[in-house]
PDB file of C-alpha atoms in Angstrom:
ATOM      1  CA  MET N   1      24.491  -9.464   2.797  1.00 34.00           C
ATOM      2  CA  LYS N   2      24.025  -8.956  -0.824  1.00 36.00           C
ATOM      3  CA  SER N   3      21.371  -5.937  -0.894  1.00 36.00           C
ATOM      4  CA  GLN N   4      22.895  -2.532  -0.936  1.00 34.00           C
ATOM      5  CA  ILE N   5      21.376   0.770   0.381  1.00 34.00           C
ATOM      6  CA  GLU N   6      21.879   3.232  -2.272  1.00 36.00           C
ATOM      7  CA  ARG N   7      20.366   6.191  -0.769  1.00 38.00           C
ATOM      8  CA  PHE N   8      19.628   7.147   2.898  1.00 36.00           C
ATOM      9  CA  ILE N   9      18.091  10.636   3.228  1.00 35.00           C
ATOM     10  CA  ILE N  10      17.320  11.891   6.456  1.00 35.00           C
ATOM     11  CA  LYS N  11      14.453  14.557   6.359  1.00 37.00           C
ATOM     12  CA  PRO N  12      12.383  14.340   9.536  1.00 39.00           C
ATOM     13  CA  PRO N  13       9.922  12.998  10.115  1.00 40.00           C
ATOM     14  CA  LEU N  14      10.344  10.909   6.941  1.00 41.00           C
ATOM     15  CA  PHE N  15      13.218   8.601   6.180  1.00 41.00           C
ATOM     16  CA  TYR N  16      13.884   7.177   2.749  1.00 43.00           C
ATOM     17  CA  ILE N  17      16.187   4.051   2.160  1.00 42.00           C
ATOM     18  CA  LYS N  18      16.537   2.778  -1.393  1.00 44.00           C
ATOM     19  CA  VAL N  19      17.697  -0.899  -1.833  1.00 42.00           C
ATOM     20  CA  ASP N  20      18.301  -2.769  -4.825  1.00 45.00           C
ATOM     21  CA  MET N  21      16.547  -6.178  -5.502  1.00 48.00           C
ATOM     22  CA  ASP N  22      19.571  -8.353  -5.026  1.00 54.00           C
ATOM     23  CA  PHE N  23      18.700 -10.349  -1.804  1.00 56.00           C
ATOM     24  CA  SER N  24      20.621 -12.943  -0.026  1.00 60.00           C
ATOM     25  CA  THR N  25      18.724 -16.166   0.808  1.00 65.00           C
ATOM     26  CA  ASP N  26      18.277 -15.109   4.354  1.00 64.00           C
ATOM     27  CA  GLU N  27      16.666 -12.006   3.419  1.00 59.00           C
ATOM     28  CA  VAL N  28      14.318 -13.360   0.512  1.00 62.00           C
ATOM     29  CA  ASN N  29      13.227 -16.138   3.167  1.00 65.00           C
ATOM     30  CA  PHE N  30      12.397 -13.144   5.636  1.00 61.00           C
ATOM     31  CA  PHE N  31      10.306 -11.286   3.051  1.00 60.00           C
ATOM     32  CA  LYS N  32       8.388 -14.352   2.170  1.00 62.00           C
ATOM     33  CA  GLN N  33       7.456 -14.768   5.802  1.00 61.00           C
ATOM     34  CA  LEU N  34       6.674 -10.988   6.035  1.00 57.00           C
ATOM     35  CA  PHE N  35       4.160 -10.809   3.199  1.00 57.00           C
ATOM     36  CA  SER N  36       2.474 -14.396   3.713  1.00 58.00           C
ATOM     37  CA  GLU N  37      -0.973 -14.491   4.718  1.00 52.00           C
ATOM     38  CA  ARG N  38      -0.387 -15.940   7.986  1.00 52.00           C
ATOM     39  CA  PRO N  39       0.309 -13.342  10.724  1.00 47.00           C
ATOM     40  CA  SER N  40       1.243 -15.774  13.390  1.00 45.00           C
ATOM     41  CA  GLU N  41       4.178 -16.905  11.115  1.00 44.00           C
ATOM     42  CA  VAL N  42       5.304 -13.211  10.475  1.00 42.00           C
ATOM     43  CA  ASN N  43       5.608 -12.486  14.291  1.00 46.00           C
ATOM     44  CA  LEU N  44       7.921 -15.521  14.547  1.00 44.00           C
ATOM     45  CA  HIS N  45      10.546 -13.710  12.220  1.00 44.00           C
ATOM     46  CA  THR N  46      10.967 -10.260  13.392  1.00 48.00           C
ATOM     47  CA  ILE N  47      14.676  -8.847  13.043  1.00 47.00           C
ATOM     48  CA  THR N  48      16.244  -7.091  15.939  1.00 49.00           C
ATOM     49  CA  VAL N  49      18.898  -4.356  15.187  1.00 47.00           C
ATOM     50  CA  ARG N  50      21.559  -3.783  17.919  1.00 50.00           C
ATOM     51  CA  THR N  51      22.717  -0.232  17.795  1.00 49.00           C
ATOM     52  CA  GLN N  52      25.059   2.272  19.292  1.00 57.00           C
ATOM     53  CA  ILE N  53      22.890   5.321  18.222  1.00 57.00           C
ATOM     54  CA  PRO N  54      23.023   8.357  20.817  1.00 63.00           C
ATOM     55  CA  SER N  55      19.726   8.298  22.654  1.00 64.00           C
ATOM     56  CA  ASP N  56      18.612  11.681  21.092  1.00 62.00           C
ATOM     57  CA  LEU N  57      19.007  10.349  17.712  1.00 63.00           C
ATOM     58  CA  ALA N  58      17.321   6.902  18.657  1.00 62.00           C
ATOM     59  CA  ALA N  59      14.373   8.947  20.270  1.00 63.00           C
ATOM     60  CA  ILE N  60      14.159  10.687  16.840  1.00 62.00           C
ATOM     61  CA  LEU N  61      14.052   7.597  14.780  1.00 63.00           C
ATOM     62  CA  SER N  62      11.682   5.550  17.159  1.00 62.00           C
ATOM     63  CA  GLN N  63       8.978   8.454  16.412  1.00 63.00           C
ATOM     64  CA  SER N  64       9.628   8.652  12.634  1.00 65.00           C
ATOM     65  CA  SER N  65       7.792   7.070   9.624  1.00 70.00           C
ATOM     66  CA  LEU N  66      10.494   5.323   7.288  1.00 78.00           C
ATOM     67  CA  THR N  67       9.945   3.722   4.066  1.00 79.00           C
ATOM     68  CA  LEU N  68      12.165   1.262   2.113  1.00 78.00           C
ATOM     69  CA  LEU N  69      12.040   1.613  -1.594  1.00 79.00           C
ATOM     70  CA  ALA N  70      12.360  -1.504  -3.973  1.00 75.00           C
ATOM     71  CA  GLN N  71      12.256  -0.879  -7.718  1.00 75.00           C
ATOM     72  CA  GLY N  72      11.306  -3.263 -10.352  1.00 71.00           C
ATOM     73  CA  GLU N  73      10.682  -3.007 -14.038  1.00 72.00           C
ATOM     74  CA  GLY N  74       7.797  -0.151 -14.609  1.00 75.00           C
ATOM     75  CA  TYR N  75       7.160   0.102 -10.849  1.00 77.00           C
ATOM     76  CA  LYS N  76       8.282   0.882  -7.307  1.00 81.00           C
ATOM     77  CA  LEU N  77       7.317  -0.599  -3.823  1.00 81.00           C
ATOM     78  CA  TRP N  78       7.328   1.867  -1.101  1.00 82.00           C
ATOM     79  CA  ILE N  79       7.257  -0.260   2.119  1.00 81.00           C
ATOM     80  CA  PRO N  80       6.499   1.561   5.534  1.00 83.00           C
ATOM     81  CA  LEU N  81       8.811   0.861   8.058  1.00 80.00           C
ATOM     82  CA  HIS N  82       8.485   1.659  11.721  1.00 78.00           C
ATOM     83  CA  LEU N  83      11.237   1.316  14.402  1.00 76.00           C
ATOM     84  CA  GLU N  84      10.289   0.364  17.923  1.00 74.00           C
ATOM     85  CA  LEU N  85      12.802   0.574  20.855  1.00 72.00           C
ATOM     86  CA  ASP N  86      12.921  -2.517  23.015  1.00 72.00           C
ATOM     87  CA  GLU N  87      13.914  -2.890  26.651  1.00 72.00           C
ATOM     88  CA  PHE N  88      17.460  -3.210  25.938  1.00 71.00           C
ATOM     89  CA  GLY N  89      17.643  -0.165  23.744  1.00 67.00           C
ATOM     90  CA  GLY N  90      17.724  -2.116  20.273  1.00 70.00           C
ATOM     91  CA  PHE N  91      15.394  -1.427  17.234  1.00 71.00           C
ATOM     92  CA  LYS N  92      12.832  -3.776  16.383  1.00 76.00           C
ATOM     93  CA  PRO N  93      11.615  -3.038  12.889  1.00 76.00           C
ATOM     94  CA  ASN N  94       8.066  -3.481  11.745  1.00 78.00           C
ATOM     95  CA  LEU N  95       7.358  -3.506   8.212  1.00 77.00           C
ATOM     96  CA  GLY N  96       3.858  -2.766   6.522  1.00 79.00           C
ATOM     97  CA  THR N  97       2.020  -3.538   3.280  1.00 82.00           C
ATOM     98  CA  PRO N  98       3.928  -2.098   0.289  1.00 83.00           C
ATOM     99  CA  GLU N  99       2.353   0.492  -1.648  1.00 84.00           C
ATOM    100  CA  VAL N 100       2.756  -0.136  -5.483  1.00 83.00           C
ATOM    101  CA  ILE N 101       3.857   3.042  -7.607  1.00 83.00           C
ATOM    102  CA  ASP N 102       3.520   3.247 -11.343  1.00 79.00           C
ATOM    103  CA  ILE N 103       6.821   4.956 -12.740  1.00 77.00           C
ATOM    104  CA  ASN N 104       5.710   4.940 -16.534  1.00 73.00           C
ATOM    105  CA  GLY N 105       5.536   8.668 -16.886  1.00 64.00           C
ATOM    106  CA  CYS N 106       5.056  10.547 -13.517  1.00 67.00           C
ATOM    107  CA  ASP N 107       5.100   8.547 -10.132  1.00 66.00           C
ATOM    108  CA  ARG N 108       1.510   7.797  -8.849  1.00 69.00           C
ATOM    109  CA  SER N 109      -0.043   5.026  -7.008  1.00 74.00           C
ATOM    110  CA  ARG N 110      -0.791   2.236  -9.220  1.00 77.00           C
ATOM    111  CA  ARG N 111      -4.238   1.858 -10.786  1.00 82.00           C
ATOM    112  CA  VAL N 112      -5.905  -1.387 -11.333  1.00 87.00           C
ATOM    113  CA  ASN N 113      -8.232  -1.665 -14.212  1.00 89.00           C
ATOM    114  CA  THR N 114     -11.661  -3.418 -13.813  1.00 90.00           C
ATOM    115  CA  PRO N 115     -11.018  -5.016 -10.395  1.00 91.00           C
ATOM    116  CA  ILE N 116     -12.876  -8.317  -9.780  1.00 91.00           C
ATOM    117  CA  ASP N 117     -15.625  -8.413  -6.970  1.00 93.00           C
ATOM    118  CA  VAL N 118     -14.955  -4.965  -5.875  1.00 94.00           C
ATOM    119  CA  THR N 119     -18.495  -3.093  -5.380  1.00 94.00           C
ATOM    120  CA  LEU N 120     -19.733   0.304  -4.038  1.00 94.00           C
ATOM    121  CA  TRP N 121     -22.460   0.424  -1.577  1.00 94.00           C
ATOM    122  CA  ASP N 122     -24.728   3.253  -0.220  1.00 90.00           C
ATOM    123  CA  GLN N 123     -25.488   1.909   3.258  1.00 84.00           C
ATOM    124  CA  ALA N 124     -27.169  -1.397   2.835  1.00 80.00           C
ATOM    125  CA  ASP N 125     -27.935  -1.040  -0.972  1.00 88.00           C
ATOM    126  CA  LYS N 126     -25.323  -2.167  -3.808  1.00 90.00           C
ATOM    127  CA  LEU N 127     -24.900   0.491  -6.501  1.00 90.00           C
ATOM    128  CA  PRO N 128     -25.560  -0.815  -9.972  1.00 89.00           C
ATOM    129  CA  VAL N 129     -22.162   0.654 -11.171  1.00 91.00           C
ATOM    130  CA  ASP N 130     -19.080  -0.689 -12.681  1.00 93.00           C
ATOM    131  CA  ILE N 131     -15.727   0.178 -11.173  1.00 95.00           C
ATOM    132  CA  LEU N 132     -13.381   0.786 -14.330  1.00 95.00           C
ATOM    133  CA  SER N 133     -10.041   1.371 -12.323  1.00 94.00           C
ATOM    134  CA  LEU N 134      -9.088   1.822  -8.564  1.00 94.00           C
ATOM    135  CA  SER N 135      -5.875   3.014  -6.956  1.00 92.00           C
ATOM    136  CA  LEU N 136      -5.007   4.018  -3.357  1.00 91.00           C
ATOM    137  CA  THR N 137      -6.333   7.581  -3.689  1.00 91.00           C
ATOM    138  CA  GLY N 138      -8.977   7.402  -6.364  1.00 93.00           C
ATOM    139  CA  LEU N 139     -11.428   5.173  -8.706  1.00 95.00           C
ATOM    140  CA  THR N 140     -13.073   5.634 -12.012  1.00 95.00           C
ATOM    141  CA  VAL N 141     -16.737   4.497 -12.189  1.00 94.00           C
ATOM    142  CA  SER N 142     -19.321   3.991 -14.706  1.00 93.00           C
ATOM    143  CA  MET N 143     -22.362   5.273 -13.333  1.00 88.00           C
ATOM    144  CA  GLN N 144     -24.841   4.642 -16.245  1.00 83.00           C
ATOM    145  CA  GLY N 145     -27.257   2.907 -13.962  1.00 74.00           C
ATOM    146  CA  VAL N 146     -27.221   5.400 -11.148  1.00 80.00           C
ATOM    147  CA  SER N 147     -29.088   9.051 -10.940  1.00 79.00           C
ATOM    148  CA  TYR N 148     -25.882  10.845  -9.076  1.00 80.00           C
ATOM    149  CA  THR N 149     -24.657  13.917 -10.523  1.00 82.00           C
ATOM    150  CA  ARG N 150     -21.481  15.548  -9.595  1.00 84.00           C
ATOM    151  CA  GLU N 151     -22.729  17.868  -7.118  1.00 85.00           C
ATOM    152  CA  ASN N 152     -24.740  15.118  -5.341  1.00 85.00           C
ATOM    153  CA  LEU N 153     -21.185  13.196  -4.833  1.00 88.00           C
ATOM    154  CA  PHE N 154     -19.358  15.889  -3.275  1.00 90.00           C
ATOM    155  CA  GLY N 155     -18.590  14.875   0.228  1.00 91.00           C
ATOM    156  CA  LYS N 156     -20.954  11.613   0.039  1.00 92.00           C
ATOM    157  CA  VAL N 157     -19.798   8.706   1.906  1.00 94.00           C
ATOM    158  CA  LEU N 158     -20.134   5.349   0.144  1.00 94.00           C
ATOM    159  CA  ASN N 159     -18.787   1.950   1.129  1.00 95.00           C
ATOM    160  CA  LEU N 160     -15.985   0.091  -0.861  1.00 96.00           C
ATOM    161  CA  ARG N 161     -16.181  -3.787  -0.572  1.00 95.00           C
ATOM    162  CA  LEU N 162     -13.110  -5.663  -1.335  1.00 94.00           C
ATOM    163  CA  PRO N 163     -12.403  -9.459  -1.439  1.00 91.00           C
ATOM    164  CA  ASN N 164     -11.050 -10.734   1.729  1.00 88.00           C
ATOM    165  CA  GLN N 165     -10.660  -7.324   3.298  1.00 89.00           C
ATOM    166  CA  PRO N 166     -12.773  -5.183   5.792  1.00 89.00           C
ATOM    167  CA  ARG N 167     -15.347  -2.785   4.414  1.00 91.00           C
ATOM    168  CA  VAL N 168     -13.864   0.531   3.471  1.00 94.00           C
ATOM    169  CA  GLU N 169     -15.747   3.998   4.049  1.00 95.00           C
ATOM    170  CA  LEU N 170     -14.785   6.639   1.455  1.00 95.00           C
ATOM    171  CA  GLU N 171     -15.636  10.106   1.227  1.00 95.00           C
ATOM    172  CA  LEU N 172     -15.884  11.284  -2.395  1.00 94.00           C
ATOM    173  CA  GLU N 173     -14.590  14.319  -4.130  1.00 94.00           C
ATOM    174  CA  PRO N 174     -15.442  13.918  -7.943  1.00 93.00           C
ATOM    175  CA  VAL N 175     -12.807  15.485 -10.177  1.00 93.00           C
ATOM    176  CA  ARG N 176     -13.935  14.764 -13.820  1.00 92.00           C
ATOM    177  CA  VAL N 177     -17.278  13.931 -15.425  1.00 90.00           C
ATOM    178  CA  ASP N 178     -17.535  12.445 -19.177  1.00 89.00           C
ATOM    179  CA  SER N 179     -21.055  11.483 -19.489  1.00 86.00           C
ATOM    180  CA  HIS N 180     -21.626   8.666 -17.093  1.00 88.00           C
ATOM    181  CA  ILE N 181     -18.059   8.148 -16.244  1.00 93.00           C
ATOM    182  CA  PHE N 182     -16.720   9.556 -13.129  1.00 94.00           C
ATOM    183  CA  ALA N 183     -13.233   9.986 -11.950  1.00 94.00           C
ATOM    184  CA  ILE N 184     -13.316  10.341  -8.351  1.00 95.00           C
ATOM    185  CA  LYS N 185     -10.822  11.122  -5.624  1.00 94.00           C
ATOM    186  CA  PHE N 186     -11.626   9.840  -2.352  1.00 95.00           C
ATOM    187  CA  LYS N 187     -10.411  10.230   1.301  1.00 94.00           C
ATOM    188  CA  CYS N 188     -10.582   6.871   3.466  1.00 93.00           C
ATOM    189  CA  LEU N 189     -12.261   7.297   6.873  1.00 90.00           C
ATOM    190  CA  GLY N 190     -11.007   5.015   9.674  1.00 85.00           C
ATOM    191  CA  HIS N 191      -8.165   2.578   8.832  1.00 82.00           C
ATOM    192  CA  GLY N 192      -9.639   1.842   5.348  1.00 89.00           C
ATOM    193  CA  GLN N 193      -6.347   2.751   3.464  1.00 89.00           C
ATOM    194  CA  GLU N 194      -4.513  -0.218   4.636  1.00 89.00           C
ATOM    195  CA  SER N 195      -7.280  -2.425   3.476  1.00 92.00           C
ATOM    196  CA  ILE N 196      -7.130  -0.994  -0.188  1.00 93.00           C
ATOM    197  CA  ARG N 197      -3.230  -1.016  -0.135  1.00 90.00           C
ATOM    198  CA  LYS N 198      -3.334  -4.729   0.859  1.00 90.00           C
ATOM    199  CA  PHE N 199      -5.814  -5.532  -1.843  1.00 91.00           C
ATOM    200  CA  LEU N 200      -3.737  -3.691  -4.362  1.00 90.00           C
ATOM    201  CA  PHE N 201      -0.536  -5.053  -3.545  1.00 87.00           C
ATOM    202  CA  ASN N 202      -1.911  -8.798  -3.352  1.00 87.00           C
ATOM    203  CA  LEU N 203      -3.375  -8.048  -6.867  1.00 86.00           C
ATOM    204  CA  HIS N 204      -0.297  -6.570  -8.091  1.00 82.00           C
ATOM    205  CA  ARG N 205       1.693  -9.719  -6.839  1.00 83.00           C
ATOM    206  CA  SER N 206      -0.598 -12.132  -8.573  1.00 84.00           C
ATOM    207  CA  ARG N 207      -0.662 -10.450 -11.859  1.00 80.00           C
ATOM    208  CA  ASN N 208       3.001  -9.972 -12.125  1.00 76.00           C
ATOM    209  CA  ALA N 209       4.076 -13.587 -10.556  1.00 78.00           C
ATOM    210  CA  ASP N 210       7.326 -13.650 -12.549  1.00 77.00           C
ATOM    211  CA  LEU N 211       8.619 -10.291 -11.220  1.00 69.00           C
ATOM    212  CA  TYR N 212       7.899 -11.333  -7.675  1.00 71.00           C
ATOM    213  CA  ARG N 213       9.220 -14.945  -8.182  1.00 72.00           C
ATOM    214  CA  SER N 214      12.710 -13.289  -9.248  1.00 67.00           C
ATOM    215  CA  ILE N 215      13.065 -11.792  -5.750  1.00 60.00           C
ATOM    216  CA  GLY N 216      11.373 -14.843  -3.709  1.00 60.00           C
ATOM    217  CA  LEU N 217       7.929 -13.210  -3.324  1.00 61.00           C
ATOM    218  CA  ALA N 218       5.841 -15.224  -5.615  1.00 62.00           C
ATOM    219  CA  PRO N 219       2.170 -15.506  -4.526  1.00 61.00           C
TER     220      PRO N 219
END
């Protein structure tokens, strides 16, 4: 196995594992299936980890949130990892959709500028606004065609519609206004954050095909 674990910090309930980007052929093939758009194929490529971990520690690990960290040029991928105990006492890892982190300057959720086919809706009405940027925690919107004020938007719930993803309900918190440009933090209601995470990851992968191709994860 070529990939090396550089750091393993136990800090309950979070565990951080940092790995480099030098994967073996078997590992690359597994990740290709993991991030494919065909969940049925992913289920056929699960990994079973046999351990001799004491039962007390195994119970802690099985209830903890873990994250794999993969780093490329200008970005990091935080990959959620949840361990489940099978009937034989072994661990079965389940990997989630990576969050893309921008490391130019301070680490923050990567922001996508002018995302295509992303719209905001107020109930059944599409708002005549331009989404200038979108991240996992906020967005910047040009509201030149809408009469909302900063006060009107505090706590307001709007629907975000993404290509090939379920509708996401957002509870808004405007943080800055410059003329008709609103910078807004939001809280996802329900399971909407996973839809945004998938959209941002797939978009980052399609826009950086060479980077992902080098580790076998080209779109």
